[in-house]
Each structure stands twice: as structure tokens, then as C-alpha cells.
Amino acid sequence: MRDNLKSKAFLDELIAENNTGIKKLSDLLDKSPDASIEDKMRWAFAKNMEYQEKIVAMYTRGDVIADINIVYLEFLDDFWALVDIAHKDIGYVKENYAYSLDKYYRIMAWAILFNVDLERRKEFVEDLDFFGQQKPGDIMLSKAGLIDRQSVDRLGGKSAFEPLLQALETENSGQQEVAISQFLKNWYPTLRKMNVAWIDNHKSKHDTYFGYWCFEAAAAVKVLGLDPDVFKNTPYFPYDLVSRS
């Protein structure tokens, strides 16, 4: 276990429910080739969310990174299936299915943190642009060698993500560490103010908690070449996703 907010048994059950949801939604998509774009996108996007929650829950439960990496590969295949559907009506999808900031940063960071073939990660990042772009994400992806285009000048959720941008725009490692520490300190409280859906889920009677992890901070530490030990005991920092890579 990488945190103690919920028991292993709780996370076992949650992940089993994720697996059930993934199968149910896969069956719907496979058996409904003539369904509307609205239905297909609703099912495919829900399935994508099931995969995201499963990966975070596996990390929270304490699963070894190699096992999580296998599920991440499944997530990539699922993401590309989602993109295939999205391209059938780009206008509708862009209007209704852009990733929220927390989800954008989560899966952007995974492209940097998980061990996947470089060309496959580049392909993923190219398709991720379809669902959203942010300046800190673009800078990290550029430093990781995953994009070669100019970064967008866009910073959503400024109160939450400005310290992350400051860390990425300075060359001074001491200032980088200070900025990332500040980012981690403010990350959860500022996301709460932004009414992010999963905030305080460990208190919910609906048993929807899957973990609180600032993957984008770990991605920044990796691309900046900082020592992850500096942040090892900092809340929300997924230390071993950086230390083992």
C-alpha cells in the first residue's frame, strides 16, 4: 500500500469493479457498430475513465510498477480506439469531450513516467493534443523528446499550475525544487477550490476513492533531472515512478 486512506480489500474491490466496467463497455462497443456517435463516445470515454481509475488504484494499492505498466499499455490501446471514434465527428467531440485539467495532466505525465516505446508515446501525445493542450505539459513533453512543436501559450487553472510552470521555465535547480515543493503543497487545496470531481473521495459514502497522486510533479522532476529523494516523503508525490526510471 502506498497510502493508508483505504484498505487493500477496498482497493481490490474497486479494481474488480473497474474490470467489470471495462468489460461491459467493451461489449457495448463491440456489439453496437451502428450506434450513434453520441452513444459510442459516451461508452468509449467512460471506458477510458475506468482505465484511468484502475491505474491510479493499482498504484495506490502498492502494485509493482511493471504490472501497472502492462495495464498502461492496455490504456493506450483503449485511448486510440477512443480517438478513432472521435475522428468521426471532430466538432462534436471537441465541444463535449475535452479532458478536464486534472485528467489531462495525469495522462500527459504517464507518457513521461511509464516505460513504453518512444515512437508509441509520441503517437499518443500527438493524439492527446486532440483533447487538450497546456503550456506546462507541452514544456515537459518537449523536454522528454515527445514533441518538437512550439508550446501553446495556455495555462488553465493558474492558481494550481503556475508553480509548476515556474519550475519548468527556470534553469536553476534550487529554484526548480522550491517551485515543485510549492506546487505539491498547494496542489490538493487548489484543486479542491476548482471543484475537481475526485477531491475528498475517501470521505464519500459511495466508495469512489482510488488515490491522490500528483503525477505531473513526478514527470517534472524526471524531465528536469532533479533528485526524487528531495520529494520522497512529500504528500501526493509518486516517488517510485521516478526513482526506478
Coordinates of C-alpha atoms in Angstrom, one line a residue:
M1 CA 0.0 0.0 0.0
R2 CA 1.3 3.5 -0.9
D3 CA -1.2 5.3 1.3
N4 CA -3.4 4.3 4.2
L5 CA -6.7 6.2 3.5
K6 CA -8.4 3.0 2.5
S7 CA -7.6 -0.7 3.0
K8 CA -6.2 -3.1 0.4
A9 CA -9.5 -5.0 0.4
F10 CA -11.3 -1.8 -0.5
L11 CA -9.0 -1.2 -3.5
D12 CA -9.2 -4.9 -4.5
E13 CA -13.0 -4.4 -4.8
L14 CA -12.7 -1.1 -6.6
I15 CA -10.3 -2.6 -9.2
A16 CA -12.6 -5.5 -9.7
E17 CA -15.4 -3.1 -10.4
N18 CA -13.2 -1.2 -12.9
N19 CA -12.6 -4.5 -14.7
T20 CA -16.3 -5.2 -14.8
G21 CA -17.0 -1.8 -16.1
I22 CA -14.3 -2.1 -18.8
K23 CA -15.7 -5.4 -20.0
K24 CA -19.3 -4.1 -20.0
L25 CA -18.4 -1.1 -22.0
S26 CA -16.2 -3.1 -24.4
D27 CA -19.1 -5.4 -25.1
L28 CA -21.4 -2.4 -25.7
L29 CA -19.0 -1.0 -28.3
D30 CA -18.3 -4.4 -29.9
K31 CA -22.0 -5.3 -30.3
S32 CA -23.2 -1.9 -31.4
P33 CA -21.4 -1.0 -34.6
D34 CA -24.3 1.1 -35.8
A35 CA -24.8 3.1 -32.6
S36 CA -24.7 6.9 -32.8
I37 CA -21.5 8.9 -32.4
E38 CA -23.0 10.2 -29.2
D39 CA -23.5 6.7 -27.7
K40 CA -20.1 5.4 -28.9
M41 CA -18.3 8.4 -27.4
R42 CA -20.2 8.2 -24.2
W43 CA -19.2 4.5 -23.8
A44 CA -15.7 4.9 -25.0
F45 CA -15.0 7.9 -22.8
A46 CA -16.5 6.1 -19.8
K47 CA -14.2 3.1 -20.5
N48 CA -11.2 5.4 -20.7
M49 CA -12.1 6.7 -17.3
E50 CA -12.4 3.2 -15.9
Y51 CA -8.8 2.5 -17.1
Q52 CA -7.5 5.7 -15.6
E53 CA -9.1 5.0 -12.2
K54 CA -7.8 1.4 -12.4
I55 CA -4.2 2.5 -13.0
V56 CA -4.3 5.0 -10.1
A57 CA -5.9 2.5 -7.8
M58 CA -3.3 -0.1 -8.6
Y59 CA -0.6 2.4 -7.8
T60 CA -2.3 3.3 -4.5
R61 CA -2.7 -0.4 -3.7
G62 CA 1.1 -0.9 -3.9
D63 CA 1.2 -2.9 -7.1
V64 CA 4.7 -3.2 -8.7
I65 CA 5.3 -0.7 -11.4
A66 CA 5.9 -3.5 -14.0
D67 CA 2.3 -4.7 -13.5
I68 CA 0.9 -1.2 -13.7
N69 CA 2.9 -0.7 -16.9
I70 CA 1.1 -3.6 -18.5
V71 CA -2.3 -2.1 -17.8
Y72 CA -1.0 1.3 -19.1
L73 CA -0.3 -0.4 -22.4
E74 CA -3.9 -1.6 -22.4
F75 CA -5.0 2.0 -21.7
L76 CA -3.0 3.2 -24.7
D77 CA -4.8 0.8 -27.0
D78 CA -8.1 1.9 -25.5
F79 CA -7.2 5.5 -26.0
W80 CA -6.5 5.0 -29.7
A81 CA -9.9 3.3 -30.0
L82 CA -11.4 6.4 -28.4
V83 CA -9.6 8.6 -30.9
D84 CA -10.8 6.6 -33.8
I85 CA -14.4 7.2 -32.7
A86 CA -13.7 10.9 -32.0
H87 CA -12.4 11.5 -35.6
K88 CA -15.8 10.6 -36.9
D89 CA -17.2 13.9 -35.6
I90 CA -14.4 16.1 -34.5
G91 CA -16.5 19.2 -33.8
Y92 CA -18.9 17.3 -31.6
V93 CA -16.1 15.6 -29.6
K94 CA -14.1 18.8 -29.1
E95 CA -17.1 20.6 -27.8
N96 CA -18.2 17.8 -25.4
Y97 CA -15.2 15.6 -24.5
A98 CA -12.1 17.7 -23.8
Y99 CA -10.2 16.4 -20.8
S100 CA -10.5 18.3 -17.6
L101 CA -7.2 19.8 -16.4
D102 CA -6.6 17.1 -13.8
K103 CA -7.1 14.3 -16.3
Y104 CA -5.0 16.0 -19.0
Y105 CA -2.1 16.4 -16.6
R106 CA -2.5 12.8 -15.3
I107 CA -2.2 11.1 -18.7
M108 CA 0.3 13.6 -20.1
A109 CA 2.5 12.7 -17.1
W110 CA 2.1 9.0 -17.7
A111 CA 3.5 9.3 -21.2
I112 CA 6.7 10.5 -19.5
L113 CA 6.8 8.2 -16.5
F114 CA 5.9 4.8 -17.9
N115 CA 8.3 2.6 -19.8
V116 CA 6.8 2.5 -23.3
D117 CA 8.5 2.5 -26.8
L118 CA 9.3 6.1 -27.7
E119 CA 7.5 6.1 -31.0
R120 CA 4.4 4.8 -29.4
R121 CA 4.5 7.5 -26.8
K122 CA 5.0 10.2 -29.5
E123 CA 1.9 8.8 -31.3
F124 CA -0.1 9.0 -28.1
V125 CA 1.0 12.6 -27.4
E126 CA 0.0 13.7 -30.9
D127 CA -3.4 12.3 -30.3
L128 CA -3.6 13.8 -26.8
D129 CA -3.5 17.2 -28.4
F130 CA -6.9 16.5 -29.8
F131 CA -8.3 16.5 -26.2
G132 CA -6.4 19.5 -24.8
Q133 CA -3.0 21.3 -24.5
Q134 CA -1.4 23.2 -21.7
K135 CA 1.9 25.1 -21.6
P136 CA 3.5 23.2 -18.7
G137 CA 2.5 19.9 -20.3
D138 CA 4.0 21.0 -23.6
I139 CA 7.3 22.0 -22.0
M140 CA 7.6 18.7 -20.2
L141 CA 6.7 16.7 -23.3
S142 CA 9.3 18.7 -25.3
K143 CA 12.0 18.1 -22.7
A144 CA 11.1 14.4 -22.8
G145 CA 11.6 14.4 -26.6
L146 CA 8.0 13.6 -27.3
I147 CA 7.0 16.7 -29.3
D148 CA 9.0 19.1 -31.4
R149 CA 6.4 21.9 -32.0
Q150 CA 6.2 25.2 -30.2
S151 CA 4.5 25.1 -26.8
V152 CA 1.0 26.6 -26.6
D153 CA 0.6 29.7 -24.5
R154 CA -2.2 28.4 -22.4
L155 CA -2.3 28.0 -18.6
G156 CA -5.6 26.8 -17.3
G157 CA -6.1 26.6 -13.5
K158 CA -3.4 29.2 -12.9
S159 CA -3.7 29.1 -9.1
A160 CA -2.8 25.4 -9.2
F161 CA -0.4 25.1 -12.0
E162 CA 1.6 28.4 -12.1
P163 CA 4.3 27.0 -9.6
L164 CA 4.7 24.0 -12.0
L165 CA 5.3 26.4 -14.9
Q166 CA 7.8 28.4 -12.9
A167 CA 9.8 25.2 -12.2
L168 CA 9.9 24.4 -15.9
E169 CA 10.9 27.9 -17.0
T170 CA 13.9 28.4 -14.8
E171 CA 17.3 26.7 -15.3
N172 CA 18.3 27.0 -11.6
S173 CA 17.9 23.6 -9.9
G174 CA 17.4 25.1 -6.5
Q175 CA 14.6 27.3 -7.7
Q176 CA 13.1 24.3 -9.6
E177 CA 13.0 22.3 -6.3
V178 CA 11.4 25.2 -4.4
A179 CA 8.8 25.7 -7.1
I180 CA 7.9 22.0 -7.3
S181 CA 7.7 21.8 -3.5
Q182 CA 5.3 24.8 -3.6
F183 CA 3.3 23.1 -6.3
L184 CA 2.9 19.9 -4.3
K185 CA 2.0 21.8 -1.2
N186 CA -0.8 23.7 -3.0
W187 CA -1.9 21.0 -5.4
Y188 CA -4.7 19.4 -3.5
P189 CA -6.1 22.5 -1.8
T190 CA -6.2 24.4 -5.1
L191 CA -7.9 21.5 -7.0
R192 CA -10.5 21.5 -4.2
K193 CA -11.2 25.1 -4.9
M194 CA -11.6 24.2 -8.6
N195 CA -14.2 21.6 -7.6
V196 CA -12.3 18.6 -9.2
A197 CA -14.7 15.6 -9.0
W198 CA -12.5 13.2 -7.1
I199 CA -11.4 15.6 -4.3
D200 CA -12.2 14.1 -0.8
N201 CA -13.5 10.9 -2.3
H202 CA -12.0 9.0 0.6
K203 CA -14.9 10.5 2.7
S204 CA -17.6 9.6 0.2
K205 CA -20.3 7.1 1.1
H206 CA -20.2 5.9 -2.5
D207 CA -16.7 4.3 -2.1
T208 CA -15.2 6.1 -5.1
Y209 CA -11.7 6.7 -3.8
F210 CA -8.8 5.5 -5.9
G211 CA -5.9 7.6 -4.8
Y212 CA -4.5 11.1 -4.7
W213 CA -1.3 11.4 -6.7
C214 CA 0.3 14.3 -8.5
F215 CA 1.8 12.5 -11.4
E216 CA 2.7 15.8 -13.2
A217 CA 5.1 16.7 -10.3
A218 CA 6.9 13.4 -10.8
A219 CA 7.1 14.0 -14.6
A220 CA 8.6 17.4 -14.0
V221 CA 11.2 16.0 -11.6
K222 CA 12.1 13.4 -14.3
V223 CA 12.4 15.8 -17.2
L224 CA 14.3 18.4 -15.2
G225 CA 16.8 15.7 -13.9
L226 CA 16.1 16.5 -10.2
D227 CA 16.8 14.2 -7.4
P228 CA 13.5 12.5 -6.5
D229 CA 14.7 11.8 -3.0
V230 CA 14.1 15.6 -2.3
F231 CA 10.4 14.9 -2.6
K232 CA 10.3 11.3 -1.3
N233 CA 8.1 11.9 1.8
T234 CA 6.1 14.8 0.3
P235 CA 2.3 14.0 0.2
Y236 CA 0.9 13.2 -3.2
F237 CA 4.3 12.6 -4.8
P238 CA 4.5 9.2 -6.6
Y239 CA 8.2 8.7 -5.7
D240 CA 8.9 5.3 -7.1
L241 CA 7.6 6.2 -10.6
V242 CA 10.7 8.5 -10.8
S243 CA 13.2 6.8 -8.7
R244 CA 13.1 3.5 -10.6
S245 CA 13.2 5.1 -14.1

